[in-house]
Coordinates of C-alpha atoms in Angstrom, one line a residue:
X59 CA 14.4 -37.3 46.4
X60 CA 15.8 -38.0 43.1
X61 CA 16.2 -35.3 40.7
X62 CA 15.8 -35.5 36.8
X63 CA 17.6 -33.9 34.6
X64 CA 16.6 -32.8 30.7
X65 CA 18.4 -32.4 27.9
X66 CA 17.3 -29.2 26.0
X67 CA 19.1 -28.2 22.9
X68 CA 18.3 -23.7 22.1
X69 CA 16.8 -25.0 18.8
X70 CA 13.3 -25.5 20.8
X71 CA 13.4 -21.7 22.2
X72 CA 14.3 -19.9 18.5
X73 CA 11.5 -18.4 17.0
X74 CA 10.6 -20.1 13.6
X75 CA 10.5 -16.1 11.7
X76 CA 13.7 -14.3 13.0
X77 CA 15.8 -17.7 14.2
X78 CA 16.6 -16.2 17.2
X79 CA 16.2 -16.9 20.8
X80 CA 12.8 -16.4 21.8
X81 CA 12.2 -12.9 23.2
X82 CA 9.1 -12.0 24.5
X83 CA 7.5 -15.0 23.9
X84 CA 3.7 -15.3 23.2
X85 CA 1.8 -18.4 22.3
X86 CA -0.8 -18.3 19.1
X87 CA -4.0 -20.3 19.7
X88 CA -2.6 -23.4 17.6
X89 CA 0.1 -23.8 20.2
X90 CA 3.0 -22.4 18.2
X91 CA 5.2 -19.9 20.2
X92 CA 7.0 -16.5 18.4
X93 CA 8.8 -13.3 19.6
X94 CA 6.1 -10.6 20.2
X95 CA 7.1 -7.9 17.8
X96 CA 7.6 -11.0 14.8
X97 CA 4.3 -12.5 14.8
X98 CA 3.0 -8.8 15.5
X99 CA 4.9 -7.6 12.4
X100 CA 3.8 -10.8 10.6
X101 CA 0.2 -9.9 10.9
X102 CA 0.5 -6.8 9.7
X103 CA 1.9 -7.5 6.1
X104 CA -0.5 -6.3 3.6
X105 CA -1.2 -10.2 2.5
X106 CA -1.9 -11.2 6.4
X107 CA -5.5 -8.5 6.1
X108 CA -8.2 -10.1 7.4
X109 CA -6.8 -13.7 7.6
X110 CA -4.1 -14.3 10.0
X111 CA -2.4 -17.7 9.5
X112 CA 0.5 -19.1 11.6
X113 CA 3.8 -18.9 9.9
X114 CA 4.3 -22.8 10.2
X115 CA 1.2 -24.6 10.3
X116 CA -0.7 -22.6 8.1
X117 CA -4.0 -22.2 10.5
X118 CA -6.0 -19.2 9.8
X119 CA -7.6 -17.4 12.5
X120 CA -10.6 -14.9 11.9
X121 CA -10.8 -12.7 14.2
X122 CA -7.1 -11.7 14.8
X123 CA -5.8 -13.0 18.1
X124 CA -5.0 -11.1 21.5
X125 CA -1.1 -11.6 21.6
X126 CA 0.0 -11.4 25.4
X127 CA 3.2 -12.6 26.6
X128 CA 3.8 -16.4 27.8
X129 CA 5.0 -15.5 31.0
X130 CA 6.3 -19.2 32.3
X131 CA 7.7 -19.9 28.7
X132 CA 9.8 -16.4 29.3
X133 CA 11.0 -17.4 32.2
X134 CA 12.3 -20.7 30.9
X135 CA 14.2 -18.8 28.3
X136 CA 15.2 -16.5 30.7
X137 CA 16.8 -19.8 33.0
X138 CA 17.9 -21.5 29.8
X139 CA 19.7 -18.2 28.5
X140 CA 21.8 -18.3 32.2
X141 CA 22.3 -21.1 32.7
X142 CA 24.2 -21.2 29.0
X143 CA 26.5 -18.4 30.3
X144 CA 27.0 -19.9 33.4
X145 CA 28.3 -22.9 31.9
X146 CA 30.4 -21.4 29.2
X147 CA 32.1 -19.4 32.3
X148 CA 32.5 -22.5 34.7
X149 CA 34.2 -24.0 31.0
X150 CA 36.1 -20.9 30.6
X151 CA 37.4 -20.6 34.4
X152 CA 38.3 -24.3 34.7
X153 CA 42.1 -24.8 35.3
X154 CA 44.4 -27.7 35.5
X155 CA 45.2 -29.7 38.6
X156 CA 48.1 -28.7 40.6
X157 CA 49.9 -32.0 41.8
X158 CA 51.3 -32.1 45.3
X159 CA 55.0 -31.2 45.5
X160 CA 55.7 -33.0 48.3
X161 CA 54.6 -36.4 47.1
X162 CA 57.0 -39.0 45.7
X163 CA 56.2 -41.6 43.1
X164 CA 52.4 -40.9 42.1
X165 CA 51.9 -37.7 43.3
X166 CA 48.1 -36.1 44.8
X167 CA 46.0 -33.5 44.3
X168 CA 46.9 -30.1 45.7
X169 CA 44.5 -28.9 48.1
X170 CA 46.8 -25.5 49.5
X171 CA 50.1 -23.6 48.4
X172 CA 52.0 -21.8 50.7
X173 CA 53.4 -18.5 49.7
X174 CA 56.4 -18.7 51.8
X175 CA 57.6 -22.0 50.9
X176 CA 56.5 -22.6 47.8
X177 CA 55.4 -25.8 48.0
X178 CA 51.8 -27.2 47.0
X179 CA 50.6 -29.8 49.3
X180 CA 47.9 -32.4 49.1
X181 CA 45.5 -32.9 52.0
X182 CA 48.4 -35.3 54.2
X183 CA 51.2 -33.5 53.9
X184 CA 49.4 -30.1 54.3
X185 CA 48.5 -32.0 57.7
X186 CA 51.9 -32.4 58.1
X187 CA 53.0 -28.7 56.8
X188 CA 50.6 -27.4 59.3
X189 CA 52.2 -29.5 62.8
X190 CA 55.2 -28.2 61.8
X191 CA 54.8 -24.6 61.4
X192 CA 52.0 -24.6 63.6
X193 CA 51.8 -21.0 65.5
X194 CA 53.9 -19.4 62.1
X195 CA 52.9 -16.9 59.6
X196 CA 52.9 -18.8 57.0
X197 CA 50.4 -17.7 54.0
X198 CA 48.6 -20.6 52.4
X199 CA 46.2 -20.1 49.5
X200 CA 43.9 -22.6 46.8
X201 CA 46.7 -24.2 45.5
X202 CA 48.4 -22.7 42.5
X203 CA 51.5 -23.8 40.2
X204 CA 51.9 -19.3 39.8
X205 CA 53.4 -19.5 43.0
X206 CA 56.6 -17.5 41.9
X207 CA 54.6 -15.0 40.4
X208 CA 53.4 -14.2 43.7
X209 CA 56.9 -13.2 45.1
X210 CA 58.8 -10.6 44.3
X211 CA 61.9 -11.1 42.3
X212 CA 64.2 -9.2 44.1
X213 CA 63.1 -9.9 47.2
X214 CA 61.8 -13.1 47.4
X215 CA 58.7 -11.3 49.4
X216 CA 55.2 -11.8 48.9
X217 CA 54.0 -8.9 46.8
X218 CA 51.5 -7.5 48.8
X219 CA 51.4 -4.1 48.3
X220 CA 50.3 -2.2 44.7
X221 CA 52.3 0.9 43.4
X222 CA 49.9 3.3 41.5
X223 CA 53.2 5.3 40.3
X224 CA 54.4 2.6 38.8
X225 CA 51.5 0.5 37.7
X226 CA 52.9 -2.7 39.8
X227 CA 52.6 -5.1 42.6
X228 CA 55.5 -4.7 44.8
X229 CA 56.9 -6.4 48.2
X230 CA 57.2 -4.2 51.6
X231 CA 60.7 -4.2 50.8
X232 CA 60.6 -2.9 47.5
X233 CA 58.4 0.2 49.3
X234 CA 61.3 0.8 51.2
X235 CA 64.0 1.1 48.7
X236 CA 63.3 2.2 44.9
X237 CA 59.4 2.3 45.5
X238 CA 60.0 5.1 48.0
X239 CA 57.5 8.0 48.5
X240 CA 55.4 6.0 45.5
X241 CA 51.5 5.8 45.9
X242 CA 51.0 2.8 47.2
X243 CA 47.8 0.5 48.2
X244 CA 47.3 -3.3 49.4
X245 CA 46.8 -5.2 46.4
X246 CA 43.4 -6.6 48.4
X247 CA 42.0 -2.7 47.9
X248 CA 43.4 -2.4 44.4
X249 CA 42.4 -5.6 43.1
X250 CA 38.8 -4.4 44.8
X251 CA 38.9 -0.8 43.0
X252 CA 40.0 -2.7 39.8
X253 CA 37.6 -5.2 39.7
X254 CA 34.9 -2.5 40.6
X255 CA 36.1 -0.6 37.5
X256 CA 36.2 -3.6 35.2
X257 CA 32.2 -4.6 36.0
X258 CA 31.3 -1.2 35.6
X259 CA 32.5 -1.0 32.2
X260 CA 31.6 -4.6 31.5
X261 CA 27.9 -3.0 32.4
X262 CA 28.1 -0.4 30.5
X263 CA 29.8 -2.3 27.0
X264 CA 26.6 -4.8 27.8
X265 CA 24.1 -1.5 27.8
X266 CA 26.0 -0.1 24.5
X267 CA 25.9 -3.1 22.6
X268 CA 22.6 -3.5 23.8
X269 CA 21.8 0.2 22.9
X270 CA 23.1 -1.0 19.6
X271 CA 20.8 -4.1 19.0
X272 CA 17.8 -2.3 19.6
X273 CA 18.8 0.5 17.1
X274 CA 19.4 -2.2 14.4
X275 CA 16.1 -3.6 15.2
X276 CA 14.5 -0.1 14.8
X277 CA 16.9 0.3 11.4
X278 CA 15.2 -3.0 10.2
X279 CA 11.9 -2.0 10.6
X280 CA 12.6 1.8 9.4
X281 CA 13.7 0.2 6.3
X282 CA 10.9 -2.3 6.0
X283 CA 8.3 1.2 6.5
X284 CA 9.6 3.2 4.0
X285 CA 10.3 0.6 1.8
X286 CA 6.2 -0.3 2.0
X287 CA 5.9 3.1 1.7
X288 CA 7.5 4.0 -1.6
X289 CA 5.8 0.3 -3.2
X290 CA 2.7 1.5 -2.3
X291 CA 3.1 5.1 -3.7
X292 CA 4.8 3.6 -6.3
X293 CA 1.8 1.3 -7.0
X294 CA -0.5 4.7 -6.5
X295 CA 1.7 6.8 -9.1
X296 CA 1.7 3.5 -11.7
X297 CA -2.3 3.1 -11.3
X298 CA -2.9 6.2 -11.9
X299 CA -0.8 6.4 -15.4
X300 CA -2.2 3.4 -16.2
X301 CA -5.9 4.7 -16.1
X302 CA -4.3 8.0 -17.9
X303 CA -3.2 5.4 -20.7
X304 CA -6.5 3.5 -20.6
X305 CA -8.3 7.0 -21.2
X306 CA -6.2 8.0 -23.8
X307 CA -6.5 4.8 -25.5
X308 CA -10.5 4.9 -25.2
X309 CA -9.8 8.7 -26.7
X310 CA -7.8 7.0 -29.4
X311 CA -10.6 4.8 -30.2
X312 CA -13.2 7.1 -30.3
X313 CA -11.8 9.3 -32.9
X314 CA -10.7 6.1 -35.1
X315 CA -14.4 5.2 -34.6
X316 CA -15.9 8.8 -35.7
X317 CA -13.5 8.7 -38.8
X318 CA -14.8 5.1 -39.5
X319 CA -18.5 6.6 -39.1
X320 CA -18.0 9.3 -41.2
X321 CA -16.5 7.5 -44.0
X322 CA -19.1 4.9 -43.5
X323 CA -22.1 7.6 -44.0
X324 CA -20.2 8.8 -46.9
X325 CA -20.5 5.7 -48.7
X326 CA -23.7 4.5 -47.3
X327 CA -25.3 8.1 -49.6
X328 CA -23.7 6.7 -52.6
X329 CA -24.8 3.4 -51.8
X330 CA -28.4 4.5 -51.3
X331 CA -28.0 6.7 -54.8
X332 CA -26.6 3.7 -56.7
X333 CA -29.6 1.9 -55.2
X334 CA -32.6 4.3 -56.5
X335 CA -31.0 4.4 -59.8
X336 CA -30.9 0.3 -59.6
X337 CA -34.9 0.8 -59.6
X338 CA -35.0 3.1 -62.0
X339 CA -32.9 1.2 -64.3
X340 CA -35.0 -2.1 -63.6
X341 CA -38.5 -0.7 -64.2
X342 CA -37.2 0.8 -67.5
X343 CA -35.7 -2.4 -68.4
X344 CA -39.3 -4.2 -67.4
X345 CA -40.8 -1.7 -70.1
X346 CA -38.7 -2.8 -72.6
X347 CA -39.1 -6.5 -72.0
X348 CA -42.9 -5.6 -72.5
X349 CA -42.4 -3.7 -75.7
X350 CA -40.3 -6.1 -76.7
X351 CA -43.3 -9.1 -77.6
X352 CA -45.3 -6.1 -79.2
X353 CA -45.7 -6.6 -83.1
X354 CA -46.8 -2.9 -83.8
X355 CA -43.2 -1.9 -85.2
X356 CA -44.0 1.8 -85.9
X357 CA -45.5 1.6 -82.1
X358 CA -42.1 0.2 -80.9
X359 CA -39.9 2.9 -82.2
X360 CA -41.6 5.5 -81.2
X361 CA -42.1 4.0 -77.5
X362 CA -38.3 2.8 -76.9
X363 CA -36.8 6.5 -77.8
X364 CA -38.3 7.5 -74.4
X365 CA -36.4 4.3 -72.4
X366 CA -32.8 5.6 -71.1
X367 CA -30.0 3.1 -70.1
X368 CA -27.3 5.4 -68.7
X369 CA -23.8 4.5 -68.4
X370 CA -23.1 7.0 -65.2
X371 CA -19.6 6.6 -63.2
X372 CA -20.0 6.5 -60.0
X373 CA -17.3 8.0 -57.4
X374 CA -16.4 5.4 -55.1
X375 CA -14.5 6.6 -51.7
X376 CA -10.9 5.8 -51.7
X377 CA -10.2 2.8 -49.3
X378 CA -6.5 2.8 -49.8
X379 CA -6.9 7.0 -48.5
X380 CA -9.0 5.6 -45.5
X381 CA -6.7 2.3 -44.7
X382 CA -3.8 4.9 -45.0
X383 CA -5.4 7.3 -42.4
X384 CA -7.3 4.6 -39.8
X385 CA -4.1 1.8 -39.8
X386 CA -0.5 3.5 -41.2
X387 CA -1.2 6.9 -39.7
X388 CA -2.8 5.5 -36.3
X389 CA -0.2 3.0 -36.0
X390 CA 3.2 5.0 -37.1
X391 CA 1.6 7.9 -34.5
X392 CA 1.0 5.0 -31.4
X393 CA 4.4 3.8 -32.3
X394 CA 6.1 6.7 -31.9
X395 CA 3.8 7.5 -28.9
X396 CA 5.3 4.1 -27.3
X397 CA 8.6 4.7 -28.1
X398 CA 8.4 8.4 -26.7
X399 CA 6.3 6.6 -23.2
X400 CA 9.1 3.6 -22.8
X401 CA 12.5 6.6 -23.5
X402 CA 10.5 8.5 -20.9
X403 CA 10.0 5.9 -18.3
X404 CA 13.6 3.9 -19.0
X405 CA 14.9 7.6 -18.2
X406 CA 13.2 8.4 -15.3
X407 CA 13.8 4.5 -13.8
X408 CA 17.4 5.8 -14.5
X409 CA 17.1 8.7 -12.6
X410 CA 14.7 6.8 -9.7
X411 CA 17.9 4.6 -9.4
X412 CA 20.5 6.9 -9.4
X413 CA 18.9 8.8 -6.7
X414 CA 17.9 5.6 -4.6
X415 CA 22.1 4.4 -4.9
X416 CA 23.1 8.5 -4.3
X417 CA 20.6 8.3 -1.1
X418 CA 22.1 4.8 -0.2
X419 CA 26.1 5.9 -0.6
X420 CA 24.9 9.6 1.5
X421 CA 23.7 7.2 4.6
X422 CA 26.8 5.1 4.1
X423 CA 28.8 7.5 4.4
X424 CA 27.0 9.2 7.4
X425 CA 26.4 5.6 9.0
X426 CA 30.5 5.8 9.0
X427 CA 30.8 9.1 10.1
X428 CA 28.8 8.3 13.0
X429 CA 30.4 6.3 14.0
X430 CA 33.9 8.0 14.6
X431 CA 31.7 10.8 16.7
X432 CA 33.2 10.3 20.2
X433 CA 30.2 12.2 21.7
X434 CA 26.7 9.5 21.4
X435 CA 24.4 12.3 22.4
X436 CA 25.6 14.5 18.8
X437 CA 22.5 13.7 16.5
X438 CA 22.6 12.0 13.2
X439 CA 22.2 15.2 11.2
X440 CA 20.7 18.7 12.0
X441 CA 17.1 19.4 13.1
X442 CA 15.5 21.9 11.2
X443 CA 15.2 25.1 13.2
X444 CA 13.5 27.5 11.0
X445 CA 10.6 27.3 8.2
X446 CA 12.7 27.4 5.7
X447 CA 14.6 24.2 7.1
X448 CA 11.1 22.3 7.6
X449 CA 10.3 22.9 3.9
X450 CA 13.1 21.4 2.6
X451 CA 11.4 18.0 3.4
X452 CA 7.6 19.6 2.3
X453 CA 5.3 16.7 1.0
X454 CA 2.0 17.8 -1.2
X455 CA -0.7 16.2 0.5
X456 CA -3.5 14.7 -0.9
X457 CA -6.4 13.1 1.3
X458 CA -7.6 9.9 0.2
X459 CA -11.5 9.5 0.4
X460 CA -12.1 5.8 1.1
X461 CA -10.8 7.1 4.7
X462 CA -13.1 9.9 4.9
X463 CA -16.0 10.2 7.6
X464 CA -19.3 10.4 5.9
X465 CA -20.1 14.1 7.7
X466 CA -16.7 15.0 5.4
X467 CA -16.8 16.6 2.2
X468 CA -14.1 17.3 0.1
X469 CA -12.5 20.8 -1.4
X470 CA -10.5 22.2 -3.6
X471 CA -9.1 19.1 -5.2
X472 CA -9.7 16.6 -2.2
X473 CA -6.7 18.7 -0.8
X474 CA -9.6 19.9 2.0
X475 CA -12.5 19.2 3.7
X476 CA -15.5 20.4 5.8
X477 CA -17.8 19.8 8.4
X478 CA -21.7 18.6 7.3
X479 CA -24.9 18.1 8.9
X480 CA -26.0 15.4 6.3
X481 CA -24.2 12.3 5.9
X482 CA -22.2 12.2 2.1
X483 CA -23.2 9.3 -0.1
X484 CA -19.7 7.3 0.6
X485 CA -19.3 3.8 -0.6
X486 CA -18.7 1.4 2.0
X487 CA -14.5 1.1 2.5
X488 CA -12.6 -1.3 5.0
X489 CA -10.7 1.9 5.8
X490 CA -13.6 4.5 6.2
X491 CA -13.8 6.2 9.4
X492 CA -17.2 5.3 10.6
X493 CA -18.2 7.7 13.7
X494 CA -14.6 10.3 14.0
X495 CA -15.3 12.7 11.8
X496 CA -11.4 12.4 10.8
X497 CA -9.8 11.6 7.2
X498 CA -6.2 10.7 6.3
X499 CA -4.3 11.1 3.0
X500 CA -4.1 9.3 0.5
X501 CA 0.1 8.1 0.7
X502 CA 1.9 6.9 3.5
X503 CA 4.7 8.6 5.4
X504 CA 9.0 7.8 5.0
X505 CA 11.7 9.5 6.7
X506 CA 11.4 13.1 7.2
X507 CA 8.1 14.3 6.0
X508 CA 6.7 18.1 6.3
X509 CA 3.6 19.8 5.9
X510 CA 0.9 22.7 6.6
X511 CA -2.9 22.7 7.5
X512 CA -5.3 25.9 7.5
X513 CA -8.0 25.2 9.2
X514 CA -11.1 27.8 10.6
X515 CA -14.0 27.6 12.0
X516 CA -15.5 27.5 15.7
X517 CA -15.3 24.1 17.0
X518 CA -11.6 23.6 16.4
X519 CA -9.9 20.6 14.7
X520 CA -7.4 17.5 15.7
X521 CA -4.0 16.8 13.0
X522 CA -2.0 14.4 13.7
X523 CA -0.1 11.6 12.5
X524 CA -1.1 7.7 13.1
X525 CA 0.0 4.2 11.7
X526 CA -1.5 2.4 8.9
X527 CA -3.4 -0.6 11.0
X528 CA -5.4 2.1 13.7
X529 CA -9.2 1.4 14.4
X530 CA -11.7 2.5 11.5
X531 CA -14.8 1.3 12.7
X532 CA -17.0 2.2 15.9
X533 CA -16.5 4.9 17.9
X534 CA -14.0 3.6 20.7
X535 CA -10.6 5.3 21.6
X536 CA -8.8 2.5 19.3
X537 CA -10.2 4.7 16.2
X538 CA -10.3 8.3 17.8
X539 CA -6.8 10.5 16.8
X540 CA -4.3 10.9 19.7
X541 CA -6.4 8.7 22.0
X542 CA -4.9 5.2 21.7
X543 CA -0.8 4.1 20.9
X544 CA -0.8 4.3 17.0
X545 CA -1.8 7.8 17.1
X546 CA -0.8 11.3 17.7
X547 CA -2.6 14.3 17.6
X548 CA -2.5 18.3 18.0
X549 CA -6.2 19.6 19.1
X550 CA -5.9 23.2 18.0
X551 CA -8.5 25.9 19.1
X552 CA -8.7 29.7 19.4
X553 CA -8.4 29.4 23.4
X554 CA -6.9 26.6 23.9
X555 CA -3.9 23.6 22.6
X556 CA -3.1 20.2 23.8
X557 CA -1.2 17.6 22.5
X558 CA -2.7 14.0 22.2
X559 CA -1.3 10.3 22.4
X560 CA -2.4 7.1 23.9
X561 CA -5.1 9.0 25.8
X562 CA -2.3 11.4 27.4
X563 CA -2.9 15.2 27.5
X564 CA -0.3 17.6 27.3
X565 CA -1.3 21.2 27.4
X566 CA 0.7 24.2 25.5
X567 CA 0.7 27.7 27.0
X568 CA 1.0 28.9 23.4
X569 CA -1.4 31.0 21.4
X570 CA -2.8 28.6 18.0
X571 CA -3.1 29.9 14.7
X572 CA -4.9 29.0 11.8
X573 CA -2.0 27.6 10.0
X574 CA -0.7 24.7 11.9
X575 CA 2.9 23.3 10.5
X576 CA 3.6 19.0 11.1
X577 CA 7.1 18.0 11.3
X578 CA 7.0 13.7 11.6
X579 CA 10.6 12.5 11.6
X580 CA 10.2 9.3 11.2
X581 CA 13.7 8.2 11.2
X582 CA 14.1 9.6 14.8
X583 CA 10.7 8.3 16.1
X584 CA 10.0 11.9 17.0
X585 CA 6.8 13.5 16.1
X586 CA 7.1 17.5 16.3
X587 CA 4.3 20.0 16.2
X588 CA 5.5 23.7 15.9
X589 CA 4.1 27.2 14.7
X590 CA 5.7 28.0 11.2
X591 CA 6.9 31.5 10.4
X592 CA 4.4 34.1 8.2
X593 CA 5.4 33.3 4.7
X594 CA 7.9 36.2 3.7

């Protein structure tokens, strides 16, 4: 049966978002293949929420897809990825041919070498080698052009034996003479031991590096977190001194507009004066016009001493005084205001930045003092021991009540919360808890991050920790703290306290106060719970 064979270049098993061989691989339902953890991380960028598109063709799917790994394209890669190595090691291990040394003329491919006469032979005159010395010891091996290197220089023996003392192959002769009382082996059990040695370390420089490829991957996506992390506090932070300014400026206007309507009703009274006077003036002038066509003279000059024309001065409000106090004042004051606002923020950018570069040089540093530590199992830098080590990385938390349960209601500054019979009158929110009565805060979690909870009561309470994308709606374990794989939770009572995660219990024989202290080291992927100290 004939076999075919296909030509397959590694360009059609890399994944189109890391360019890497395929690992993992899992097929999207428009036929394109990724790695697991890309198309996984892909998804979960804040532009990907609630429309998932495939990185290359652009088709959106709604809802997101079940990911599940292609299990025949995997083994492909898998055959593809050894079959590679086994060529580049056939390539690597291929030698020249060794050319019979008996031949004359065009000479033949060696087939065997013979240690003792150091010849190579090709298959006829091996035939002839062998009738002979037929019944003699003589040693033939694949045939080799090293065939000196085989024999030992003094002796002209074959170097069959190994001196450990010496760290050399050696003849019997040579353990005889100035190899005497050495520790010696055959070189059939050394070259055993050796090679034993040799794929044990190869195994374990394989396991390191890989040791090392999965901690860079884990470095990327450390970075990547904390990076969304500080954007979106960033963004939080920003938003909020942007609705401080927007207040402030609606402040602004409201007193510009109360001047303006004061100074406005100040001149609206004269105006209203300077009108009744306008009527008073215009009915005496309609008197005179009358008296005016009479032809009684004596009756005219005794009538007209009783019409008045005053010539009042009327004290108009000072516009240049009011432009002067509602434009030059206003805008000299905002001016200065904006020049204060942009020192203030070009300072504090400074000192943002200097902090991020100081931060970036300190884990340069220790990224290169790690790795001169000899010892792998010495830990990148002290855990905190004490109280006053956890609060050295305290975070002020603030909980964030488009998350909140509608049987929540906030305290004391949205920094607490209680239990209620009555449903709360919350908006409808995308991230809002719909049956857990649970809340988170308000801004994600970098690095190392501490903090405390109080918390009474008879029915106990659940803190924990959990990534961004967990469940919100329904009442499945997917949305339930410490019950599915994004979560993890401490369930805290006055008889009883178990650790939560991915519907795991873990009991503690340890009494639980009412001040519960969360340690999430991020960095380290470990999540520690602990009892802090009394405050001194």
């Amino acid at each position: 049966m004939a076999a075919a064979t296909i030509s397959i270049e590694q360009e059609q098993f890399c994944c189109s978002v890391c360019l890497e061989v395929l690992r993992d691989p899992v097929t999207i339902p428009c036929g394109h293949s990724y790695c697991l953890e890309c198309i996984d991380d892909y998804w979960n960028r804040p532009k990907q929420k609630g429309q998932y598109s495939c990185p290359q063709c652009r088709q959106v799917f709604n809802p997101r897809p079940l990911l599940s790994r292609n299990t025949v394209l995997g083994e492909v890669v898998e055959k593809f990825q050894r079959s590679g190595i086994q060529a580049a090691a056939q390539h690597s291990t291929k030698t020249e041919e060794v050319k019979c040394s008996v031949c004359t003329g065009r000479k033949s491919r060696a087939v065997k070498s013979c240690l003792l006469c150091l010849e190579s032979y090709c298959v006829a005159h091996l035939r002839v080698h062998e009738e002979h010395f037929h019944g003699k010891a003589h040693k033939l091996i694949p045939a080799s052009d090293e065939l000196r290197e085989k024999l030992c220089p003094q002796h002209d023996k074959l170097l069959r034996l190994y001196c450990h003392t010496e760290q050399q192959c050696v003849c019997s002769q040579c353990v005889k003479e100035r190899h005497r009382g050495h520790d010696t082996v055959s070189v059939v059990d050394e070259r055993a031991a050796q090679q034993k040695k040799l794929q044990e370390t190869a195994l374990k420089s394989v396991q390191k590096m890989k040791d090392v490829e999965k901690e860079l991957r884990y470095v990327i996506r450390y970075i990547k977190h904390s990076t969304e992390a500080a954007v979106e506090e960033s963004e939080r932070i920003f938003s909020k001194l942007i609705r401080s300014i927007e207040k402030q400026s609606s402040e602004v206007k409201e007193v510009i507009k109360v001047q303006q309507r004061a100074a406005v009703s100040q001149a609206e009274e004269v105006l209203e004066k300077v009108q009744r006077e306008i009527v008073e003036l215009r009915r005496t002038e309609a008197e005179l016009e009358k008296l005016s066509h009479t032809e009684d003279h004596v009756h005219f000059l005794q009538k007209c001493k009783s019409l008045h024309f005053p010539m009042k001065t009327v004290d108009m409000p000072s516009t240049d005084a009011l432009h002067y106090l509602m434009y030059k004042t206003t805008r000299g004051a905002l001016a200065d205001l904006k020049d204060s606002l942009d020192e203030t923020l070009q300072k504090e950018f400074n000192r943002i930045s200097d902090k991020v570069i100081s931060l970036k040089e300190s884990s340069n540093r220790s990224t290169s003092e790690k790795t001169k530590v000899k010892d792998p199992d010495v830990p990148y830098n002290p855990e905190p021991k004490t109280r006053a080590d956890f609060l050295q990385y305290y975070n002020d938390i603030t909980l964030d009540p488009n998350t909140a349960n509608s049987y929540l209601c906030f305290t004391d500054g949205r920094r607490g919360v209680t239990t209620r019979s009555d449903p709360q009158p919350y908006p409808d929110h995308p991230d809002r808890f719909t049956s857990w009565a649970q809340v988170l805060c308000r801004a994600g979690m970098a690095g190392r991050c501490y903090w405390e909870v109080e918390w009474a009561g008879n029915g106990g309470v659940s803190i924990g920790v959990c990534y961004k994308n967990m469940g919100r709606s329904g009442g499945g374990s997917d949305c339930k703290l410490g019950h599915n794989a994004k979560s993890w939770s401490l369930d805290c009572s006055y008889t009883i306290c178990s650790f939560q995660h991915n519907n795991e219990s873990v009991a503690i024989d340890a009494p639980c106060g009412s001040r519960i202290g969360v340690y999430l080291d991020f960095r380290g992927c470990l999540y520690r719970l602990c009892h802090p100290r009394p405050r001194s």
